Short mmCIF file of C-alpha atoms (C1' of nucleotides) in Angstrom, two decimals:
data_model
loop_
_atom_site.label_atom_id
_atom_site.label_comp_id
_atom_site.label_asym_id
_atom_site.label_seq_id
_atom_site.Cartn_x
_atom_site.Cartn_y
_atom_site.Cartn_z
CA MET A 29 87.06 52.66 80.42
CA SER A 30 86.27 51.64 83.96
CA VAL A 31 82.58 52.04 83.38
CA GLN A 32 82.62 49.53 80.58
CA GLU A 33 84.59 47.12 82.68
CA ARG A 34 82.06 47.38 85.45
CA LYS A 35 79.27 46.64 82.99
CA GLU A 36 81.05 43.63 81.66
CA ARG A 37 81.62 42.43 85.20
CA GLU A 38 77.96 42.83 86.05
CA ARG A 39 76.98 41.07 82.87
CA ALA A 40 79.24 38.14 83.62
CA GLU A 41 77.88 38.06 87.14
CA ARG A 42 74.33 37.90 85.82
CA GLU A 43 75.27 35.09 83.48
CA ARG A 44 76.60 33.10 86.40
CA LEU A 45 73.38 33.85 88.25
CA ILE A 46 71.34 32.48 85.35
CA LEU A 47 73.32 29.28 85.21
CA ALA A 48 73.35 28.78 88.97
CA THR A 49 69.62 29.35 89.14
CA ALA A 50 68.90 27.04 86.23
CA ARG A 51 71.02 24.35 87.81
CA GLU A 52 69.45 24.76 91.22
CA LEU A 53 65.97 24.65 89.78
CA ALA A 54 66.83 21.58 87.72
CA GLU A 55 68.27 19.73 90.70
CA GLN A 56 65.25 20.62 92.79
CA GLN A 57 62.42 19.94 90.38
CA GLY A 58 63.94 18.50 87.23
CA TRP A 59 64.71 20.14 83.91
CA ASP A 60 61.07 20.20 82.87
CA ALA A 61 60.50 22.79 85.58
CA VAL A 62 63.23 25.00 84.15
CA THR A 63 61.10 27.18 81.89
CA THR A 64 62.26 30.51 80.58
CA ARG A 65 59.49 32.26 82.49
CA ARG A 66 60.27 30.67 85.82
CA LEU A 67 63.98 31.18 85.31
CA ALA A 68 63.46 34.82 84.45
CA GLU A 69 61.29 35.34 87.49
CA ARG A 70 63.86 33.77 89.80
CA ILE A 71 66.68 35.96 88.60
CA GLU A 72 64.32 38.95 88.76
CA TYR A 73 64.69 39.92 85.12
CA SER A 74 62.37 39.57 82.18
CA GLN A 75 62.53 36.67 79.75
CA PRO A 76 64.33 38.45 76.90
CA VAL A 77 67.31 39.05 79.16
CA LEU A 78 68.00 35.34 79.03
CA TYR A 79 68.23 35.58 75.28
CA SER A 80 70.84 38.31 75.48
CA HIS A 81 73.09 35.77 77.20
CA PHE A 82 72.10 32.53 75.50
CA ARG A 83 70.58 31.65 72.18
CA GLY A 84 67.87 29.70 73.93
CA LYS A 85 67.09 27.10 76.53
CA ARG A 86 69.20 24.51 74.77
CA GLU A 87 72.28 26.66 75.12
CA ILE A 88 71.59 27.14 78.83
CA ILE A 89 71.49 23.38 79.25
CA GLY A 90 74.70 23.16 77.26
CA ALA A 91 76.40 25.70 79.50
CA VAL A 92 75.39 23.78 82.61
CA ALA A 93 76.71 20.64 80.94
CA LEU A 94 80.09 22.29 80.37
CA GLU A 95 80.26 23.34 84.01
CA GLY A 96 79.48 19.77 84.94
CA ALA A 97 82.17 18.39 82.65
CA ALA A 98 84.77 20.58 84.33
CA GLU A 99 83.63 19.48 87.76
CA LEU A 100 83.56 15.85 86.74
CA ALA A 101 87.09 16.11 85.39
CA ALA A 102 88.25 17.71 88.63
CA ALA A 103 86.50 15.08 90.76
CA VAL A 104 88.01 12.26 88.74
CA ARG A 105 91.50 13.74 88.91
CA ALA A 106 91.24 14.34 92.64
CA ALA A 107 90.15 10.77 93.23
CA THR A 108 92.82 9.19 91.05
CA ARG A 109 95.56 11.37 92.51
CA ALA A 110 94.75 10.08 95.97
CA ALA A 111 94.93 6.43 94.91
CA ASN A 112 97.98 4.19 94.72
CA GLY A 113 98.61 1.82 91.86
CA PRO A 114 96.73 1.34 88.58
CA ARG A 115 94.08 -0.98 89.99
CA GLU A 116 93.12 1.35 92.82
CA ARG A 117 93.30 4.36 90.54
CA VAL A 118 90.76 2.88 88.17
CA ALA A 119 88.49 1.83 91.03
CA ALA A 120 88.69 5.32 92.50
CA LEU A 121 87.90 6.78 89.11
CA ALA A 122 84.84 4.61 88.73
CA ARG A 123 83.58 5.47 92.19
CA ALA A 124 84.14 9.17 91.65
CA TYR A 125 82.33 9.05 88.33
CA LEU A 126 79.28 7.24 89.66
CA ASP A 127 79.26 9.39 92.75
CA PHE A 128 79.21 12.51 90.64
CA ALA A 129 76.33 11.20 88.56
CA ALA A 130 74.38 10.27 91.67
CA ARG A 131 74.97 13.56 93.45
CA ASN A 132 74.28 15.80 90.45
CA PRO A 133 71.56 14.05 88.51
CA ALA A 134 70.32 17.17 86.73
CA VAL A 135 73.81 18.17 85.67
CA TYR A 136 74.50 14.64 84.51
CA ASP A 137 71.29 14.74 82.52
CA ALA A 138 72.37 18.00 80.94
CA MET A 139 75.65 16.38 79.92
CA PHE A 140 74.39 13.13 78.47
CA GLN A 141 70.64 12.76 78.53
CA LEU A 142 69.44 16.09 77.19
CA ASP A 143 70.21 17.94 74.03
CA GLY A 144 72.50 20.77 74.97
CA GLY A 145 73.56 21.32 71.40
CA LEU A 146 77.11 20.25 72.18
CA ALA A 147 79.42 18.66 69.68
CA PHE A 148 81.09 15.49 70.90
CA ALA A 149 84.37 14.02 69.74
CA GLN A 150 84.90 16.47 66.92
CA GLU A 151 87.21 19.33 66.14
CA ASP A 152 84.80 21.89 67.54
CA THR A 153 84.15 19.98 70.74
CA PRO A 154 84.30 22.43 73.67
CA GLU A 155 87.45 22.25 75.75
CA PRO A 156 85.80 21.06 79.00
CA LEU A 157 84.38 18.01 77.26
CA LYS A 158 87.72 17.12 75.72
CA ASP A 159 89.37 17.64 79.09
CA ALA A 160 86.88 15.42 80.88
CA PHE A 161 87.67 12.67 78.42
CA ALA A 162 91.36 13.37 78.93
CA ALA A 163 90.93 12.98 82.68
CA LEU A 164 89.48 9.54 82.12
CA LEU A 165 92.15 8.63 79.60
CA GLU A 166 94.96 9.52 82.00
CA SER A 167 94.10 6.71 84.36
CA LEU A 168 92.36 4.30 82.02
CA GLY A 169 94.99 4.38 79.31
CA GLU A 170 97.48 2.56 81.50
CA VAL A 171 95.19 -0.43 81.99
CA ALA A 172 93.97 -0.86 78.43
CA GLY A 173 96.10 -3.97 77.96
CA GLU A 174 98.30 -5.09 75.12
CA GLY A 175 97.18 -4.29 71.61
CA ILE A 176 94.18 -2.26 72.70
CA ASP A 177 94.04 1.38 71.76
CA PRO A 178 93.83 3.45 74.95
CA GLY A 179 91.23 5.73 73.40
CA LEU A 180 89.02 2.83 72.44
CA PHE A 181 89.42 1.28 75.86
CA THR A 182 88.54 4.54 77.56
CA GLU A 183 85.45 4.86 75.41
CA VAL A 184 84.26 1.40 76.37
CA PHE A 185 85.01 1.81 80.06
CA TRP A 186 83.34 5.17 80.08
CA ALA A 187 80.34 3.72 78.29
CA SER A 188 80.06 1.05 80.95
CA LEU A 189 80.13 3.63 83.71
CA HIS A 190 77.57 5.71 81.88
CA GLY A 191 75.29 2.73 81.51
CA VAL A 192 75.53 1.85 85.17
CA ALA A 193 74.90 5.46 86.15
CA THR A 194 71.86 5.61 83.91
CA LEU A 195 70.34 2.38 85.14
CA VAL A 196 70.89 3.28 88.77
CA ARG A 197 69.34 6.68 88.13
CA ALA A 198 66.29 5.04 86.61
CA GLY A 199 65.79 3.21 89.91
CA ARG A 200 66.53 -0.13 88.37
CA GLN A 201 68.38 -1.45 91.35
CA PRO A 202 69.03 -0.42 94.94
CA PRO A 203 72.33 1.43 95.32
CA GLU A 204 73.59 -1.20 97.75
CA TYR A 205 75.22 -3.15 94.95
CA ALA A 206 77.04 -0.11 93.56
CA GLU A 207 80.35 -1.24 95.01
CA GLN A 208 79.96 -4.74 93.62
CA ARG A 209 79.27 -3.37 90.17
CA VAL A 210 82.36 -1.20 90.35
CA GLU A 211 84.46 -4.14 91.48
CA LEU A 212 83.16 -6.30 88.68
CA LEU A 213 83.81 -3.68 86.03
CA VAL A 214 87.28 -2.87 87.26
CA ASP A 215 88.33 -6.47 87.81
CA ARG A 216 87.22 -7.60 84.40
CA LEU A 217 87.91 -4.65 82.16
CA ALA A 218 91.17 -3.30 83.52
CA ILE A 219 94.41 -5.16 82.85
CA VAL A 220 96.74 -4.35 85.72
CA MET B 17 27.27 -9.59 69.61
CA SER B 18 29.06 -9.52 66.28
CA VAL B 19 28.59 -5.81 66.00
CA GLN B 20 30.39 -5.20 69.24
CA GLU B 21 33.19 -7.49 68.19
CA ARG B 22 33.62 -5.61 64.96
CA LYS B 23 33.83 -2.35 66.88
CA GLU B 24 36.41 -3.73 69.23
CA ARG B 25 38.39 -4.99 66.27
CA GLU B 26 38.27 -1.59 64.60
CA ARG B 27 39.26 0.07 67.81
CA ALA B 28 42.26 -2.22 68.25
CA GLU B 29 43.18 -1.60 64.65
CA ARG B 30 43.11 2.14 65.20
CA GLU B 31 45.29 1.78 68.27
CA ARG B 32 47.86 -0.08 66.22
CA LEU B 33 47.64 2.69 63.65
CA ILE B 34 48.34 5.31 66.29
CA LEU B 35 51.40 3.47 67.56
CA ALA B 36 52.74 2.70 64.11
CA THR B 37 52.30 6.32 63.06
CA ALA B 38 53.91 7.67 66.21
CA ARG B 39 56.82 5.33 65.73
CA GLU B 40 57.22 6.19 62.08
CA LEU B 41 57.09 9.89 62.78
CA ALA B 42 59.58 9.54 65.60
CA GLU B 43 62.03 7.59 63.46
CA GLN B 44 61.69 10.10 60.66
CA GLN B 45 61.87 13.38 62.55
CA GLY B 46 62.53 12.54 66.19
CA TRP B 47 60.18 12.40 69.16
CA ASP B 48 59.97 16.18 69.38
CA ALA B 49 58.08 16.12 66.11
CA VAL B 50 55.55 13.68 67.51
CA THR B 51 52.96 16.14 68.75
CA THR B 52 49.40 15.19 69.47
CA ARG B 53 48.19 17.49 66.71
CA ARG B 54 50.49 16.10 64.05
CA LEU B 55 49.80 12.56 65.15
CA ALA B 56 46.05 13.16 65.03
CA GLU B 57 46.31 14.67 61.58
CA ARG B 58 48.30 11.72 60.25
CA ILE B 59 45.83 9.14 61.46
CA GLU B 60 43.03 11.35 60.14
CA TYR B 61 41.24 11.70 63.44
CA SER B 62 40.97 14.57 65.87
CA GLN B 63 43.21 14.99 68.88
CA PRO B 64 40.77 13.75 71.54
CA VAL B 65 40.63 10.36 69.88
CA LEU B 66 44.20 9.80 70.99
CA TYR B 67 43.11 10.31 74.57
CA SER B 68 40.44 7.65 74.27
CA HIS B 69 43.24 5.17 73.65
CA PHE B 70 46.03 6.52 75.81
CA ARG B 71 46.18 8.72 78.89
CA GLY B 72 48.52 11.06 77.12
CA LYS B 73 51.66 11.37 75.09
CA ARG B 74 53.75 9.73 77.77
CA GLU B 75 51.67 6.59 77.55
CA ILE B 76 52.07 6.51 73.78
CA ILE B 77 55.82 6.61 74.22
CA GLY B 78 55.54 3.89 76.81
CA ALA B 79 53.52 1.69 74.45
CA VAL B 80 56.11 2.10 71.71
CA ALA B 81 58.78 1.23 74.26
CA LEU B 82 56.99 -2.00 75.11
CA GLU B 83 56.77 -2.92 71.45
CA GLY B 84 60.47 -2.25 71.21
CA ALA B 85 61.25 -4.38 74.24
CA ALA B 86 59.44 -7.32 72.69
CA GLU B 87 61.28 -6.87 69.41
CA LEU B 88 64.60 -6.50 71.16
CA ALA B 89 64.00 -9.69 73.11
CA ALA B 90 63.11 -11.52 69.92
CA ALA B 91 66.15 -10.17 68.10
CA VAL B 92 68.47 -11.17 70.92
CA ARG B 93 66.99 -14.66 71.17
CA ALA B 94 67.20 -15.18 67.41
CA ALA B 95 70.85 -14.12 67.40
CA THR B 96 71.86 -16.26 70.34
CA ARG B 97 70.00 -19.29 69.04
CA ALA B 98 72.02 -19.16 65.86
CA ALA B 99 75.36 -19.03 67.69
CA ASN B 100 77.43 -21.91 68.96
CA GLY B 101 79.12 -21.88 72.34
CA PRO B 102 78.93 -19.36 75.18
CA ARG B 103 81.54 -17.00 73.78
CA GLU B 104 79.89 -16.70 70.40
CA ARG B 105 76.46 -16.49 71.96
CA VAL B 106 77.45 -13.49 74.02
CA ALA B 107 79.12 -11.83 71.06
CA ALA B 108 76.03 -12.41 68.95
CA LEU B 109 73.88 -10.99 71.73
CA ALA B 110 75.98 -7.85 71.92
CA ARG B 111 75.91 -7.35 68.17
CA ALA B 112 72.16 -7.90 68.02
CA TYR B 113 71.60 -5.43 70.85
CA LEU B 114 73.72 -2.68 69.35
CA ASP B 115 72.29 -3.35 65.92
CA PHE B 116 68.77 -2.95 67.26
CA ALA B 117 69.65 0.33 68.96
CA ALA B 118 71.27 1.64 65.78
CA ARG B 119 68.44 0.61 63.50
CA ASN B 120 65.63 1.82 65.74
CA PRO B 121 66.98 4.93 67.45
CA ALA B 122 63.58 6.41 68.23
CA VAL B 123 62.29 3.19 69.71
CA TYR B 124 65.47 2.83 71.73
CA ASP B 125 65.00 6.38 72.97
CA ALA B 126 61.45 5.55 73.98
CA MET B 127 62.74 2.59 75.95
CA PHE B 128 65.62 4.18 77.80
CA GLN B 129 66.06 7.85 77.08
CA LEU B 130 62.54 9.22 77.39
CA ASP B 131 60.00 9.06 80.13
CA GLY B 132 57.40 6.55 79.07
CA GLY B 133 56.06 6.22 82.58
CA LEU B 134 57.24 2.63 82.79
CA ALA B 135 58.24 0.94 86.00
CA PHE B 136 61.56 -0.87 85.86
CA ALA B 137 62.67 -3.79 87.96
CA GLN B 138 59.66 -3.82 90.22
CA GLU B 139 56.65 -6.02 90.81
CA ASP B 140 54.51 -4.00 88.43
CA THR B 141 57.08 -3.96 85.66
CA PRO B 142 55.34 -4.76 82.36
CA GLU B 143 55.91 -8.25 81.08
CA PRO B 144 57.79 -7.27 77.88
CA LEU B 145 60.42 -5.45 79.92
CA LYS B 146 60.91 -8.37 82.27
CA ASP B 147 61.11 -10.68 79.28
CA ALA B 148 63.71 -8.55 77.54
CA PHE B 149 65.86 -8.74 80.63
CA ALA B 150 65.22 -12.46 80.77
CA ALA B 151 66.41 -12.80 77.17
CA LEU B 152 69.68 -11.16 78.14
CA LEU B 153 69.98 -13.24 81.29
CA GLU B 154 69.58 -16.51 79.38
CA SER B 155 72.85 -16.08 77.54
CA LEU B 156 74.72 -13.83 79.94
CA GLY B 157 74.02 -15.84 83.05
CA GLU B 158 76.22 -18.68 81.85
CA VAL B 159 79.30 -16.47 81.53
CA ALA B 160 79.01 -14.53 84.79
CA GLY B 161 81.89 -16.45 86.28
CA GLU B 162 82.36 -17.99 89.73
CA GLY B 163 80.86 -16.18 92.67
CA ILE B 164 79.15 -13.53 90.60
CA ASP B 165 75.39 -13.29 90.71
CA PRO B 166 74.04 -13.80 87.18
CA GLY B 167 71.53 -10.99 87.66
CA LEU B 168 74.21 -8.57 88.72
CA PHE B 169 76.43 -9.61 85.86
CA THR B 170 73.62 -9.19 83.37
CA GLU B 171 72.91 -5.73 84.74
CA VAL B 172 76.50 -4.67 84.30
CA PHE B 173 76.88 -6.17 80.85
CA TRP B 174 73.63 -4.62 79.75
CA ALA B 175 74.73 -1.28 81.19
CA SER B 176 77.90 -1.49 79.13
CA LEU B 177 75.95 -2.18 75.97
CA HIS B 178 73.57 0.62 76.77
CA GLY B 179 76.45 3.01 77.28
CA VAL B 180 78.06 2.06 74.01
CA ALA B 181 74.75 2.37 72.18
CA THR B 182 74.19 5.80 73.67
CA LEU B 183 77.63 7.13 72.87
CA VAL B 184 77.49 5.84 69.31
CA ARG B 185 74.04 7.36 68.90
CA ALA B 186 75.39 10.72 70.06
CA GLY B 187 77.86 10.57 67.20
CA ARG B 188 80.79 10.24 69.52
CA GLN B 189 82.65 7.84 67.31
CA PRO B 190 82.38 6.47 63.79
CA PRO B 191 80.61 3.11 63.71
CA GLU B 192 83.66 1.46 62.18
CA TYR B 193 84.98 0.48 65.59
CA ALA B 194 81.71 -1.11 66.68
CA GLU B 195 83.05 -4.60 66.20
CA GLN B 196 86.21 -3.85 68.17
CA ARG B 197 84.16 -2.50 71.04
CA VAL B 198 82.03 -5.61 71.07
CA GLU B 199 85.10 -7.83 71.03
CA LEU B 200 86.65 -5.92 73.89
CA LEU B 201 83.53 -6.08 76.02
CA VAL B 202 82.92 -9.75 75.39
CA ASP B 203 86.55 -10.80 75.83
CA ARG B 204 86.97 -8.98 79.11
CA LEU B 205 83.59 -9.27 80.78
CA ALA B 206 82.51 -12.77 79.86
CA ILE B 207 84.12 -15.78 81.56
CA VAL B 208 83.89 -18.67 79.12
"C1'" DT C 24 10.04 6.12 64.86
"C1'" DT C 25 11.72 7.37 68.92
"C1'" DG C 26 15.14 7.74 72.63
"C1'" DA C 27 19.35 6.88 74.58
"C1'" DT C 28 23.93 5.75 74.13
"C1'" DT C 29 28.13 5.89 71.95
"C1'" DG C 30 31.46 8.09 69.31
"C1'" DT C 31 33.71 12.15 67.42
"C1'" DC C 32 34.77 16.90 66.71
"C1'" DT C 33 35.17 21.97 67.54
"C1'" DA C 34 36.86 25.19 70.41
"C1'" DG C 35 39.53 26.65 74.01
"C1'" DC C 36 42.55 26.62 78.47
"C1'" DG C 37 46.92 27.39 80.43
"C1'" DG C 38 51.36 26.58 79.39
"C1'" DT C 39 55.81 26.53 76.33
"C1'" DG C 40 60.10 28.79 73.74
"C1'" DC C 41 61.05 32.77 71.58
"C1'" DT C 42 60.95 37.75 69.54
"C1'" DA C 43 59.51 42.47 67.71
"C1'" DG C 44 59.27 47.00 69.00
"C1'" DG C 45 58.62 50.59 72.23
"C1'" DA C 46 60.16 52.71 76.62
"C1'" DT C 47 63.75 53.87 79.66
"C1'" DT C 48 68.08 54.51 81.47
"C1'" DC C 49 72.63 56.19 81.27
"C1'" DG C 50 77.21 57.74 79.63
"C1'" DA C 51 79.31 61.23 76.69
"C1'" DA C 52 79.75 65.41 74.20
"C1'" DT C 53 78.56 70.09 74.01
"C1'" DA D 15 73.97 71.47 83.11
"C1'" DT D 16 71.78 69.99 79.06
"C1'" DT D 17 71.14 67.47 75.31
"C1'" DC D 18 71.82 63.56 72.35
"C1'" DG D 19 72.64 58.82 71.12
"C1'" DA D 20 73.29 54.32 72.31
"C1'" DA D 21 72.75 50.63 75.12
"C1'" DT D 22 69.53 48.17 77.99
"C1'" DC D 23 65.33 46.27 79.40
"C1'" DC D 24 60.39 45.19 79.42
"C1'" DT D 25 55.61 44.68 77.61
"C1'" DA D 26 53.05 42.29 74.60
"C1'" DG D 27 52.33 38.83 71.54
"C1'" DC D 28 53.33 34.89 68.12
"C1'" DA D 29 52.84 30.01 67.06
"C1'" DC D 30 52.87 25.97 69.14
"C1'" DC D 31 52.37 22.48 72.98
"C1'" DG D 32 49.49 18.75 75.90
"C1'" DC D 33 45.09 18.20 77.24
"C1'" DT D 34 39.80 18.63 77.99
"C1'" DA D 35 34.83 20.34 78.26
"C1'" DG D 36 30.88 20.36 75.91
"C1'" DA D 37 28.29 20.42 71.60
"C1'" DC D 38 27.07 17.55 67.90
"C1'" DA D 39 26.22 13.42 64.97
"C1'" DA D 40 25.85 8.62 64.23
"C1'" DT D 41 24.28 4.31 65.83
"C1'" DC D 42 21.64 0.94 68.11
"C1'" DA D 43 17.53 -0.88 71.09
"C1'" DA D 44 12.83 -0.51 72.04
#
DNA sequence: TTGATTGTCTAGCGGTGCTAGGATTCGAAT
DNA sequence: ATTCGAATCCTAGCACCGCTAGACAATCAA
């Protein structure tokens, strides 16, 4: 039985290697550079090995996206935990979100820009995605204001953050004004 | 001289045909289906003809994006012109924007999701893009509120709309709540 | 009518994601 | 220790991609 366990361990280890390599390559040279050939060469296996772990490139992107969702949720929770009061919590959340998008552009792309074959906002939505939304809802729900559904509010606030992240990423504006944008969003949208 | 003019006319006509076909194909089956081979076949010319009009596929996407920017600007201006008062103007703008994104998903993708090789917010930004931003600024600038730069406010409001459009496009939420999202954004962000 | 120029096409390059099928390794049973 | 069977992995190749060189045909000027 121990032999089989070792094999499973090695297999899981190799899967992590694939994802880490794909992510590293994507952050270095963009997702276009993440081809199955290059990826296979970097992990020192042949191409078909990739397909014994994932259905295809799309699923690799999706797996990286799920990793990213978990990290984003953790970053948001860490930031909000360290803040005092609803207003500061929301501001900290916004900063943490935009910071994550800026520091991990390829992962953020995998989550929202590329097709990772992930189902959003449905029954079969993967747990990390639901949890990332939950992390946002925890702090945003309390500032939705009277008569506004917390879920709807979270969606809109999130959308705003996503839009800002996207436009900044596209080099639309120097990052100097990031803090002002956050302040504006928080001041106007959140009801404290 | 008339011969040359006729040729130029025919050439311009063919360029329009290329763009219209690319756009149609993209709206029908997505941009992935817009390959140079398929596009060439549909316009009943060979592949290299495409490259006598555009540097490559990226530039075709970019051209469609510019068309879209002009149409979006026109749609926004038409909607705001028909509305009375700042509050209603902004609401009309938001509805027109989201409506455009929903009705022309492939064009919207070309503008913001795909790489069309376009420069944003720089000196060499194409005129249609600058004008689309200007169309937003015309109505949004007047509700930025005291002490807030109209440009910055427009950026943030636009980002919010873009985020909502993206999330709706990804099937995150049924379109029923579109109006509520618009109301929320307008009520909170705009200072009337 | 000739010659040159312009326009278009055929054919092909190197790359992509993905897969069939053969070779090899390796644990288990004799 | 040897053999067998299954699991594992790789070589080779498919159809397609964006893009281009070079041959060919049509068109115009002389």
